[in-house]
Short mmCIF file of C-alpha atoms in Angstrom, two decimals:
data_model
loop_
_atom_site.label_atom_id
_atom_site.label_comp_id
_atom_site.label_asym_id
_atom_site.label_seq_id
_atom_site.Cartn_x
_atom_site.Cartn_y
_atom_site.Cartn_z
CA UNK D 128 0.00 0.00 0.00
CA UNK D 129 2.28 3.32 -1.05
CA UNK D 130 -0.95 5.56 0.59
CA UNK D 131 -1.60 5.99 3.98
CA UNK D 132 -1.07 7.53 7.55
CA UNK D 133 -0.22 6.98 10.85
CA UNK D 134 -1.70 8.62 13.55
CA UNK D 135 -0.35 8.89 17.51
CA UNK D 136 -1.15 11.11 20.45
CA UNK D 137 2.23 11.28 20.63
CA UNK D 138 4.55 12.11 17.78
CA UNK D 139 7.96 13.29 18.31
CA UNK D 140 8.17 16.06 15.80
CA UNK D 141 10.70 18.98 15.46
CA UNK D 142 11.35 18.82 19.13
CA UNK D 143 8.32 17.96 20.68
CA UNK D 144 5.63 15.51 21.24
CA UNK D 145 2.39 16.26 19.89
CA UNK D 146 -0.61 15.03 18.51
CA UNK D 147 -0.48 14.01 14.82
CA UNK D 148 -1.41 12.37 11.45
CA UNK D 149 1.41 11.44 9.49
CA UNK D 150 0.56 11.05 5.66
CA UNK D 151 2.82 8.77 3.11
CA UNK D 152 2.94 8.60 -0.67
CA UNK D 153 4.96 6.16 -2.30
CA UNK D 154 7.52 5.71 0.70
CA UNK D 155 7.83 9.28 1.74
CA UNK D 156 6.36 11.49 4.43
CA UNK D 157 4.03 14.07 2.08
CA UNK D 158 2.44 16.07 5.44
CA UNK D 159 1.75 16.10 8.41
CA UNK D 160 -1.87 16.93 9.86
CA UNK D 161 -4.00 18.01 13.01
CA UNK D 162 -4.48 14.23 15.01
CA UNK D 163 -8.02 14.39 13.74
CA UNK D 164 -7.32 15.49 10.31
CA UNK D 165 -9.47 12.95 7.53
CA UNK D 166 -8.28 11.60 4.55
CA UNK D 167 -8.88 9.50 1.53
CA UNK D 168 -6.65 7.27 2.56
CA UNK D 169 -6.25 4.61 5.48
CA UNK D 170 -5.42 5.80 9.00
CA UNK D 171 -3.35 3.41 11.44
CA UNK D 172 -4.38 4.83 14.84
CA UNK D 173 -1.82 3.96 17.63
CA UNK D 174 -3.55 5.58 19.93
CA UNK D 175 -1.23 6.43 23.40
CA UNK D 176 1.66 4.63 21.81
CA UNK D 177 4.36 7.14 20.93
CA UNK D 178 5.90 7.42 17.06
CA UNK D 179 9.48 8.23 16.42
CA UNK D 180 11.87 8.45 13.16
CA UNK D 181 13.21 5.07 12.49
CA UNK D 182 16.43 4.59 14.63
CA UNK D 183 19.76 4.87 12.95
CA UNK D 184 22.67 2.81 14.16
CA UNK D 185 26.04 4.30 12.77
CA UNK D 186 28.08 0.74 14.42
CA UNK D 187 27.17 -2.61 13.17
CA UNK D 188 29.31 -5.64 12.80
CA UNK D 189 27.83 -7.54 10.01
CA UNK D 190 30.57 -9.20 8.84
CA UNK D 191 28.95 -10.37 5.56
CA UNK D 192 30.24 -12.05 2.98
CA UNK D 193 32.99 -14.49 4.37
CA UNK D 194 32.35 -14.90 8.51
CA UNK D 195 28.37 -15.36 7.94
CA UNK D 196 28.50 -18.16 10.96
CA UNK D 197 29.12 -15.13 13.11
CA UNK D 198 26.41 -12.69 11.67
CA UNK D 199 24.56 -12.03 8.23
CA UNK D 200 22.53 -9.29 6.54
CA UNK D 201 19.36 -11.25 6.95
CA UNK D 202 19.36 -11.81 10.54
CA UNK D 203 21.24 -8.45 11.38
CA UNK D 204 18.59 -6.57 10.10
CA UNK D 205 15.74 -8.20 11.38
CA UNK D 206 17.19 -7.75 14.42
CA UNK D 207 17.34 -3.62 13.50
CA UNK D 208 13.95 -3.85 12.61
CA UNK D 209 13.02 -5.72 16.04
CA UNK D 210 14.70 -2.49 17.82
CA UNK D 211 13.14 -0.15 15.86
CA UNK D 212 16.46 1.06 14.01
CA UNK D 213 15.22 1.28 10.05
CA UNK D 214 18.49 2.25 8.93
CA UNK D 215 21.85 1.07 9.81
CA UNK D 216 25.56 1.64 9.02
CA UNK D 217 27.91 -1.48 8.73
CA UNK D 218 31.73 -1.45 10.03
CA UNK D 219 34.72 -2.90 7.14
CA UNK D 220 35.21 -5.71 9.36
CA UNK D 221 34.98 -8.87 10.50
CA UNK D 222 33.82 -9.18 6.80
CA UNK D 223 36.10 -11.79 4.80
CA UNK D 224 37.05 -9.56 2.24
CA UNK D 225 37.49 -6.26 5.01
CA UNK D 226 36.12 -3.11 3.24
CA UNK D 227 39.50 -1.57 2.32
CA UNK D 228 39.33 -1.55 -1.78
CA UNK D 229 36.19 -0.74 -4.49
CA UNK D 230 36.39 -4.33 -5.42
CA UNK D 231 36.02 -5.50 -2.01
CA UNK D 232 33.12 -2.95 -1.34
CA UNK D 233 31.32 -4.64 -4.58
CA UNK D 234 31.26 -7.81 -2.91
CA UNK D 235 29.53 -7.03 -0.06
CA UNK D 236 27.18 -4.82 -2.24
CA UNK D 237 26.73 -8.10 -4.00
CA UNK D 238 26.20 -10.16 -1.07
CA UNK D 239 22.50 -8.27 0.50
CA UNK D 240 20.50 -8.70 -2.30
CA UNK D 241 17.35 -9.81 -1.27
CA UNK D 242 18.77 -10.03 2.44
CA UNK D 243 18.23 -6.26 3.99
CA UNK D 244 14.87 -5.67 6.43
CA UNK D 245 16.17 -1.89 6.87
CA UNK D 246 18.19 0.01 4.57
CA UNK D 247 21.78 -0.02 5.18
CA UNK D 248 24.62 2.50 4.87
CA UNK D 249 28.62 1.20 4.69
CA UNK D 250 31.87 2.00 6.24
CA UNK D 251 34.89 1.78 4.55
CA UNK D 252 38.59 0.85 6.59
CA UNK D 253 42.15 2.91 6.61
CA UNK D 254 44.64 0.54 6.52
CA UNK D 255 48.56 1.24 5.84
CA UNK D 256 48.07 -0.79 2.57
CA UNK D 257 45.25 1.33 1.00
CA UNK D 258 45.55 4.77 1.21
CA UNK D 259 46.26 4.78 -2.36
CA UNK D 260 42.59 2.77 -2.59
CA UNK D 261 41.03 5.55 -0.84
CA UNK D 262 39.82 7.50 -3.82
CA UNK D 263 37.87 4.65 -5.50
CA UNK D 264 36.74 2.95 -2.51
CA UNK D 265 35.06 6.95 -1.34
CA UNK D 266 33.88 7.40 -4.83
CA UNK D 267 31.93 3.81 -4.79
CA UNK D 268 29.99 5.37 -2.49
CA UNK D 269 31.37 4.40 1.42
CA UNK D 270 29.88 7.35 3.90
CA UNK D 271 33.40 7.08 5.68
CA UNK D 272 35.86 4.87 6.74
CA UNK D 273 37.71 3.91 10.19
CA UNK D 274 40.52 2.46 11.60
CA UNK D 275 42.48 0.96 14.76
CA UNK D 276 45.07 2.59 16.55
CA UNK D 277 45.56 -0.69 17.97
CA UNK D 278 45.73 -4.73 17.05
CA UNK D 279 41.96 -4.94 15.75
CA UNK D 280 42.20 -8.55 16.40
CA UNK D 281 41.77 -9.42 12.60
CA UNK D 282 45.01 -10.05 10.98
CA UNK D 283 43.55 -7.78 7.62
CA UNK D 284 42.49 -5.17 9.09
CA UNK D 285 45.74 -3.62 11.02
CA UNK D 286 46.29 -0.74 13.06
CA UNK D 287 47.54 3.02 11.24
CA UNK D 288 50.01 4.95 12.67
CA UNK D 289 50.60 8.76 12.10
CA UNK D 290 52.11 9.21 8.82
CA UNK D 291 49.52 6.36 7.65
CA UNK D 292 46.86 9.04 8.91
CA UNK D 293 48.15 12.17 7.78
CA UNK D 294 48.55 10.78 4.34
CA UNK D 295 44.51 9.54 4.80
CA UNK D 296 43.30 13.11 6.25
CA UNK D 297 43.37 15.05 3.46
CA UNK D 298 41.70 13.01 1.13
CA UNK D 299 38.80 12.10 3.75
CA UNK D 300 38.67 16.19 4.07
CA UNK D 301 38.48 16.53 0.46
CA UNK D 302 35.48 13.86 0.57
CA UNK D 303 34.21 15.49 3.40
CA UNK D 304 33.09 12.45 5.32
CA UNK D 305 34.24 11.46 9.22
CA UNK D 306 37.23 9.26 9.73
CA UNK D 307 36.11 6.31 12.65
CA UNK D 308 38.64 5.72 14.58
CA UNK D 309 38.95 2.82 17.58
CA UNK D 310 40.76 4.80 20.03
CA UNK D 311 43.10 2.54 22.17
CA UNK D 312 46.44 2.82 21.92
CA UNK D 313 49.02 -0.52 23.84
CA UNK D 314 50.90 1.83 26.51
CA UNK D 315 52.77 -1.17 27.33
CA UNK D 316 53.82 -2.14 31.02
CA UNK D 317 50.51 -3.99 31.26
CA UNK D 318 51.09 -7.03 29.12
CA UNK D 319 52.04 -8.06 32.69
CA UNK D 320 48.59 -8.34 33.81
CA UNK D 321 47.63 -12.08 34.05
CA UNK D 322 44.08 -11.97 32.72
CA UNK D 323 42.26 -14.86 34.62
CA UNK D 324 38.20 -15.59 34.75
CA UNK D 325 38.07 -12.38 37.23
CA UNK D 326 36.22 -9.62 35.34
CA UNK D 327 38.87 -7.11 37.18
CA UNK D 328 42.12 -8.49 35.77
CA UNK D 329 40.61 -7.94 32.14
CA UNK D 330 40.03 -4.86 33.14
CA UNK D 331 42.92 -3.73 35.05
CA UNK D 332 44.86 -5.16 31.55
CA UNK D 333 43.52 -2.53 29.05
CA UNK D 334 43.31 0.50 31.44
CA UNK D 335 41.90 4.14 30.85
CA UNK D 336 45.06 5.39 29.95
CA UNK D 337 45.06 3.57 26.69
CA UNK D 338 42.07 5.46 25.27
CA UNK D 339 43.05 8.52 26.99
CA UNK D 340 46.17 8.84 25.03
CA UNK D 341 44.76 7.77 21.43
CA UNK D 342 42.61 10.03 21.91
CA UNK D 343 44.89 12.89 22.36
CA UNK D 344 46.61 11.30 19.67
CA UNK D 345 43.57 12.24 17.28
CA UNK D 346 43.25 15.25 18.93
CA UNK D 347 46.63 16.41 17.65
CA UNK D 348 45.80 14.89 14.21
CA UNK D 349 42.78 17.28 13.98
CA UNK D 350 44.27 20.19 14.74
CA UNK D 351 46.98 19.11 12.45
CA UNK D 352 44.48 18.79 9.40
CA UNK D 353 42.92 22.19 10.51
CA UNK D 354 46.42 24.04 9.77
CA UNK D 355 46.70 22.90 6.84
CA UNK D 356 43.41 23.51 5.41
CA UNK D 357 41.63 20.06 5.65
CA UNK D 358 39.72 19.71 9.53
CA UNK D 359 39.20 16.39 8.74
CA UNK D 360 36.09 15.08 10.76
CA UNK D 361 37.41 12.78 13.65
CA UNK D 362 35.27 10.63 15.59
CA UNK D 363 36.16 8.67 18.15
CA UNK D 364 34.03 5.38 18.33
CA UNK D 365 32.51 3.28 21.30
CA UNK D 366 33.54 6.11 24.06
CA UNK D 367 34.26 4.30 27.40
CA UNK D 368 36.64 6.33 29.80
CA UNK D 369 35.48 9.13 31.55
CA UNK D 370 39.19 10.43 31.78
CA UNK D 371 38.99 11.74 28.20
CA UNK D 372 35.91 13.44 27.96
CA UNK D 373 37.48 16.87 29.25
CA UNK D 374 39.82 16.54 25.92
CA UNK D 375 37.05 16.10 23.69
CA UNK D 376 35.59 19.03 25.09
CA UNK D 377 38.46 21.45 24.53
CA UNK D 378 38.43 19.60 21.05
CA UNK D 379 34.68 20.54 20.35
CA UNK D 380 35.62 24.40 21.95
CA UNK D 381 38.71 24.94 19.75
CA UNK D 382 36.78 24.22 16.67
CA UNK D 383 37.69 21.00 15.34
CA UNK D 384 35.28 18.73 13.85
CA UNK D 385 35.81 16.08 16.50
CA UNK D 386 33.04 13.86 17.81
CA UNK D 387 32.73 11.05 19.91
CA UNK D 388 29.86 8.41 20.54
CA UNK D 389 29.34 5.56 23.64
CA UNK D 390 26.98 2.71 23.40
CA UNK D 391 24.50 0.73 26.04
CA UNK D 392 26.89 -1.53 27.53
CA UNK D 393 28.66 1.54 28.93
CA UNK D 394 25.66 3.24 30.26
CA UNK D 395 23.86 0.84 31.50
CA UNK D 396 26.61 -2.30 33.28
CA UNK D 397 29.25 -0.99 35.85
CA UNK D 398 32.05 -3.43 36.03
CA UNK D 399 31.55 -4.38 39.73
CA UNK D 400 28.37 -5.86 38.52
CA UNK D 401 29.39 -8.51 36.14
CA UNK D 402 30.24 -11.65 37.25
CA UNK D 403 33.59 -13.21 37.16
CA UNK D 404 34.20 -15.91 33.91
CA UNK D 405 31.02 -14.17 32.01
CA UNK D 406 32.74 -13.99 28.66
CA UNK D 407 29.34 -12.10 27.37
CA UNK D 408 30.55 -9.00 28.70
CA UNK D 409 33.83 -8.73 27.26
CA UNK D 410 34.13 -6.01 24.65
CA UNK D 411 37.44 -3.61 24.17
CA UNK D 412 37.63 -0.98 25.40
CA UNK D 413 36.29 -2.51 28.43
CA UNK D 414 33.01 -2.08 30.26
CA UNK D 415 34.53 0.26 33.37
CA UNK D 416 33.46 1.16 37.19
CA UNK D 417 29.58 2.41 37.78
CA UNK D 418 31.40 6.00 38.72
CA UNK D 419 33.08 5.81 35.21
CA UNK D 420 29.75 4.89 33.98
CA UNK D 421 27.96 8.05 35.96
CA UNK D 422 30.00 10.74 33.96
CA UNK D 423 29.36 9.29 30.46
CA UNK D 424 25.69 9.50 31.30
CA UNK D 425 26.49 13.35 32.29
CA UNK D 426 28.36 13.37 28.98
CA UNK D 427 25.40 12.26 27.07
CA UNK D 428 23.69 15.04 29.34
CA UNK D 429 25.21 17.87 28.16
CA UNK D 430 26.50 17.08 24.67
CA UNK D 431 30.42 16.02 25.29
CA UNK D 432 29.25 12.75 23.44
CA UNK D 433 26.95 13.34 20.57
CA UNK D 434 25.15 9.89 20.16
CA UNK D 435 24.56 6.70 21.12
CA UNK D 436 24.97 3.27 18.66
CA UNK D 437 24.91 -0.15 19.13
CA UNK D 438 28.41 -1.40 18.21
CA UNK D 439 26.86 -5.03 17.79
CA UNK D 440 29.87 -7.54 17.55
CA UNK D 441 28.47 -10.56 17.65
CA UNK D 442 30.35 -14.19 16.50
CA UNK D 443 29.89 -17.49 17.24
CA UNK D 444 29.27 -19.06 20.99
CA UNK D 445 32.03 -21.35 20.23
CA UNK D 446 34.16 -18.25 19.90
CA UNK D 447 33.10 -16.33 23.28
CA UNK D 448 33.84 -19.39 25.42
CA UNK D 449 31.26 -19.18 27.41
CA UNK D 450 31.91 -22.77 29.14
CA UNK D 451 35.04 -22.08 29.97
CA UNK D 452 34.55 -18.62 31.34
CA UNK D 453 37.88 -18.14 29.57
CA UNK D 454 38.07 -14.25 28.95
CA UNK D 455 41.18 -13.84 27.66
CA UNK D 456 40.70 -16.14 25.08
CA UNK D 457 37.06 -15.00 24.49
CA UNK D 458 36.45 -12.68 21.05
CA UNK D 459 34.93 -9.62 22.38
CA UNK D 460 32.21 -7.85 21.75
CA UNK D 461 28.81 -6.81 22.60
CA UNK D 462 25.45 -8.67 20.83
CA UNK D 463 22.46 -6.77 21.70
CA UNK D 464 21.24 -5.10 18.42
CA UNK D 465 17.50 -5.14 19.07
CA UNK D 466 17.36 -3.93 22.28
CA UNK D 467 19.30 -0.43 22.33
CA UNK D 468 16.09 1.31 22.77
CA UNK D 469 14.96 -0.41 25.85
CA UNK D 470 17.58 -0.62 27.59
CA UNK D 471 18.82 3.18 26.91
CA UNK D 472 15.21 4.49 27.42
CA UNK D 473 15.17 2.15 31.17
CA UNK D 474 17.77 4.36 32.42
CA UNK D 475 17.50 7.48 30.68
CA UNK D 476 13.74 8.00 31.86
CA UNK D 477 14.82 8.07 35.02
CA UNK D 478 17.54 11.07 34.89
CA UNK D 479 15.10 13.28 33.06
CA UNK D 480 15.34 12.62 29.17
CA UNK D 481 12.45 12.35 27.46
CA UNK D 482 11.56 10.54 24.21
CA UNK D 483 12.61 13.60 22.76
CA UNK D 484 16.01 13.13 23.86
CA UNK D 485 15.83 9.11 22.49
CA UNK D 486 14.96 10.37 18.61
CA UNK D 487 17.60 12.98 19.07
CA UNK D 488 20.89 10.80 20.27
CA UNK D 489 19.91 7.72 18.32
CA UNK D 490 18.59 9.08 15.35
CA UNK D 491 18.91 12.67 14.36
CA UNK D 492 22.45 12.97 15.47
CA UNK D 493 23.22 9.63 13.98
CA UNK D 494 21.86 10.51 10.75
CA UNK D 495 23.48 13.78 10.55
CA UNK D 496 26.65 12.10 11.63
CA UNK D 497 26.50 9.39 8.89
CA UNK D 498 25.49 12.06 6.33
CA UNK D 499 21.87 10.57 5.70
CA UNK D 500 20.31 13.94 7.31
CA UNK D 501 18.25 14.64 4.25
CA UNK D 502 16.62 11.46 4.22
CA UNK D 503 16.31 9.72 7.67
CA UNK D 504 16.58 10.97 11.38
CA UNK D 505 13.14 12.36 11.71
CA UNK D 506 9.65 13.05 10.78
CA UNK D 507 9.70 15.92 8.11
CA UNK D 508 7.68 16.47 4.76
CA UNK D 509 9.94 14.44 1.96
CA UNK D 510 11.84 12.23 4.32
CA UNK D 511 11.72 8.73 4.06
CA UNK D 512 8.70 7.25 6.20
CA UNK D 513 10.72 5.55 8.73
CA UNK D 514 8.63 4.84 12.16
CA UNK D 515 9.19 3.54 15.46
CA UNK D 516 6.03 2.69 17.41
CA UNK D 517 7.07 2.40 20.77
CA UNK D 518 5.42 1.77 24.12
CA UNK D 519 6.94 3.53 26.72
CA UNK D 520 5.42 1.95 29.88
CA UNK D 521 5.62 -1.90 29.04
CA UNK D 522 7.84 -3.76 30.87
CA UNK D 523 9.95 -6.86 29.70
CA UNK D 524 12.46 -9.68 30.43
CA UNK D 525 14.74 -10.03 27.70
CA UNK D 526 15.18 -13.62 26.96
CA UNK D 527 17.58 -15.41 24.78
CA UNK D 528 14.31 -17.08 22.88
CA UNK D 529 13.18 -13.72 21.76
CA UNK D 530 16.48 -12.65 20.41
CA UNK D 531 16.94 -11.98 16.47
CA UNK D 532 19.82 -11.66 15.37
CA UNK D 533 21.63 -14.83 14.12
CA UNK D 534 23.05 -16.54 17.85
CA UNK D 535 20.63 -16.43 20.61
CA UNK D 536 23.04 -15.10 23.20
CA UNK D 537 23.36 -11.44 24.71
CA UNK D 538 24.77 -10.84 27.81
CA UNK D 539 21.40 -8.65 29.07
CA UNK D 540 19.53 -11.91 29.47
CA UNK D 541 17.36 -11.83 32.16
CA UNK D 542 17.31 -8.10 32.68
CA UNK D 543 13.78 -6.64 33.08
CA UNK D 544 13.73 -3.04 31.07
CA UNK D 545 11.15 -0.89 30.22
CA UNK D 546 10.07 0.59 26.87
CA UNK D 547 9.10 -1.85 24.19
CA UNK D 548 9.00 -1.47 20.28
CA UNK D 549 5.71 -2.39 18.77
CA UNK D 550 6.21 -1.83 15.16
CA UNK D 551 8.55 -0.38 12.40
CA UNK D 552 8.08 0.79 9.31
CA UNK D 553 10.87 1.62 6.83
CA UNK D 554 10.06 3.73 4.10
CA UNK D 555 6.32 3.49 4.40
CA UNK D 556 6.71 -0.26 4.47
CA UNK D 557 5.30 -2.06 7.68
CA UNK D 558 8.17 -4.47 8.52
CA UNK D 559 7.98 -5.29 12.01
CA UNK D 560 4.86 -5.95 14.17
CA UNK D 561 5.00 -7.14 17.67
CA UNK D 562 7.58 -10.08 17.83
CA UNK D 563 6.62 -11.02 13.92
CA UNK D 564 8.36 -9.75 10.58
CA UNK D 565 5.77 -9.08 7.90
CA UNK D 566 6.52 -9.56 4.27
CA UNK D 567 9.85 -9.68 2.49
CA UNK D 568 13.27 -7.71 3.15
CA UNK D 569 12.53 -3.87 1.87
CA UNK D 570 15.80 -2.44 3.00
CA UNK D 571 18.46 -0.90 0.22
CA UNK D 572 21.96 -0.37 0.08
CA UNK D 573 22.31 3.77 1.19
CA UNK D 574 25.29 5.07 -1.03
CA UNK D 575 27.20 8.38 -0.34
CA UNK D 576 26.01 10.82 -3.25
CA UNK D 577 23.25 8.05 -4.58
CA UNK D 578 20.86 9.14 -1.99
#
């Protein structure tokens, strides 16, 4: 059906949360009427139930084609959809061919055909081998690229050093798109650190100090690029020590394009909470004291950290060794794709931010950010008709039965949050209803300058 409208109570638009009657055409928003406005057309009523822009989630692992047993298109996406994200932005890695060349970018173009429930941006990677690839790769249409500062734990994807980023900068500037970078840089002196089941010793082995200095590593680097012309756009990914945030504040102040993001796993677990030999929580940089935990929420608060993604890194149970409890050995990352929303929108309600604040920090900053601001990030005449239906009251146990994307384990089961999505709609098309996908996969690939 390309004609229709959705109608809510309460309808975060421009800033607020009004009353409304949304209106599509042919998978755009054409206006936006009075609540009891009639027209020729069908009216979904939600009633109560609020309606936000589609999410946008700038920090997906995919890693499709070549390490499918760990993730794939298919089941990423639906779990988007299930979390009310309608359009997300995949990382160059753990993909087997990494997303460092054109040609490597056209094979995972050619790999989600038929596959995507949301649409789906890309991110290209920096590597010392392929600044000379830059060009083409940004031309095929990437919306930027990242890199490591340190071992990324994938032998193809490996870390850049200084002159590998100054030769980068200026031909990200001239693209004008943000340069990703994992900010952790090996300090040494705590290679010493015997990393047993204890949560503590992981911990204690990749210590603040490590992003504090990469990130006044990048901090140099940007003010670098602005000498000489470029101001590059620097963003520093996953956010999780508190000791830095008073440098990316005099970053932001001096006038560098410098940004930084944080994700749920660092709001909402403190590290004296997680149990020892729980390889689910193991993610680099590491999940850090409640304290730590406090100020990024107060970062969040007053704009020190712009937004707030996902970074979904899932891979295989056999590969977290969760039997074992082994966490040095574990791979880490976070899988919890779906429930961003919930679990964000459990704590935030209860320091103040509204739903407001939600459509803001994961989906008009994120949009902006990822430069899909003209089409996605909130509910405007001729932007894409991407909804979130969301019940703010309903409580839930997240359970590893109801999870979507493609291995069943997250390290928030059992935890009871509050805030559930009801239904999404990408584009006008009504993908997601209550716990059941409807239809086929609408989603398309979203292409720097083919917008």
């Amino acid at each position: 059906m390309n004609h229709f409208a959705l109608k809510s109570k309460n309808v975060v638009i421009a800033g607020e949360i009004k009353p409304a009657c949304i209106e599509v055409k042919n998978e755009l928003i054409i206006a936006i009427h009075d609540y009891q406005q009639k027209l020729d057309c069908e009216i979904k009523d939600f009633g109560e139930q609020a309606i936000l822009p589609g999410l946008v989630d700038s920090h997906v692992h995919i890693n499709e084609p070549g390490r499918t047993e760990w993730e794939g298109f298919n089941t990423a996406t639906q779990a988007a959809a299930a979390g009310g994200i309608t359009a997300l932005v995949d990382m160059p890695l753990n993909c087997i061919p990494v997303t460092t060349t054109k040609a490597a970018f056209q094979e995972k173009l050619d790999s989600v055909h038929d596959k995507l429930w949301v649409d789906c941006g890309f991110w290209g990677g920096v590597i010392p081998q392929n600044i000379n690839d830059l060009d083409d790769l940004l031309n095929a249409g990437v919306l930027g690229v990242k890199s490591f500062l340190i071992d990324s734990g994938i032998e193809e994807f490996p870390p850049v050093e200084a002159k590998d980023m100054r030769a980068a900068m200026p031909i990200l500037a001239k693209h004008d798109v943000p340069y990703l970078i994992h900010a952790e840089l090996d300090c040494g002196s705590f290679n010493d650190v015997v990393i047993t089941k204890e949560y503590n010793s992981f911990l204690e082995s990749r210590p603040k100090s490590w992003e504090n200095d990469a990130i006044s590593l990048m901090v140099d680097m940007a003010r670098e690029s602005k000498e000489q012309g470029d101001n590059c756009k620097v963003h520093i990914v996953h956010l999780s020590s508190d000791e830095a945030l008073d440098t990316i504040a005099a970053a932001k102040s001096e006038g560098l394009r410098f940004t930084a993001e944080t994700c749920p796993h660092y709001l909402t677990i403190a590290s004296e909470n997680i149990p020892d030999g729980k390889t689910l929580f193991k993610c680099c940089p590491p999940i850090r004291e409640n304290d730590n935990r406090e100020h990024l929420w107060q970062a969040v608060t007053d704009g020190r950290i712009s937004f707030i993604v996902s970074d979904h890194s899932p891979c295989t149970p056999e590969l977290k060794h969760i039997d074992t409890g082994d966490i040095e050995k574990a791979w880490g990352g976070i899988s919890a794709l779906q429930f961003g929303i919930s679990l964000i929108w459990t704590e935030a309600k209860e320091r103040g931010f509204s739903l407001i604040d939600m459509a803001r920090l994961m989906s008009f900053e994120t949009a902006k950010f990822a430069g899909l601001d003209k089409i996605k990030g909130q509910i405007a005449v001729g932007f894409h008709a991407d909804f979130l239906v969301f019940d703010p009251e309903h409580s839930f146990t997240i359970t590893n039965e109801m999870i979507k994307h493609r291995h069943n384990i997250t390290p928030y089961a059992g935890r009871t949050v509050t805030g559930q999505v009801q239904h999404t709609f990408v584009r006008g098309h009504h993908v997601y209803q209550q716990d059941e996908f409807i239809n086929a996969p609408v989603g398309r690939p979203l292409l720097k300058g083919r917008l």
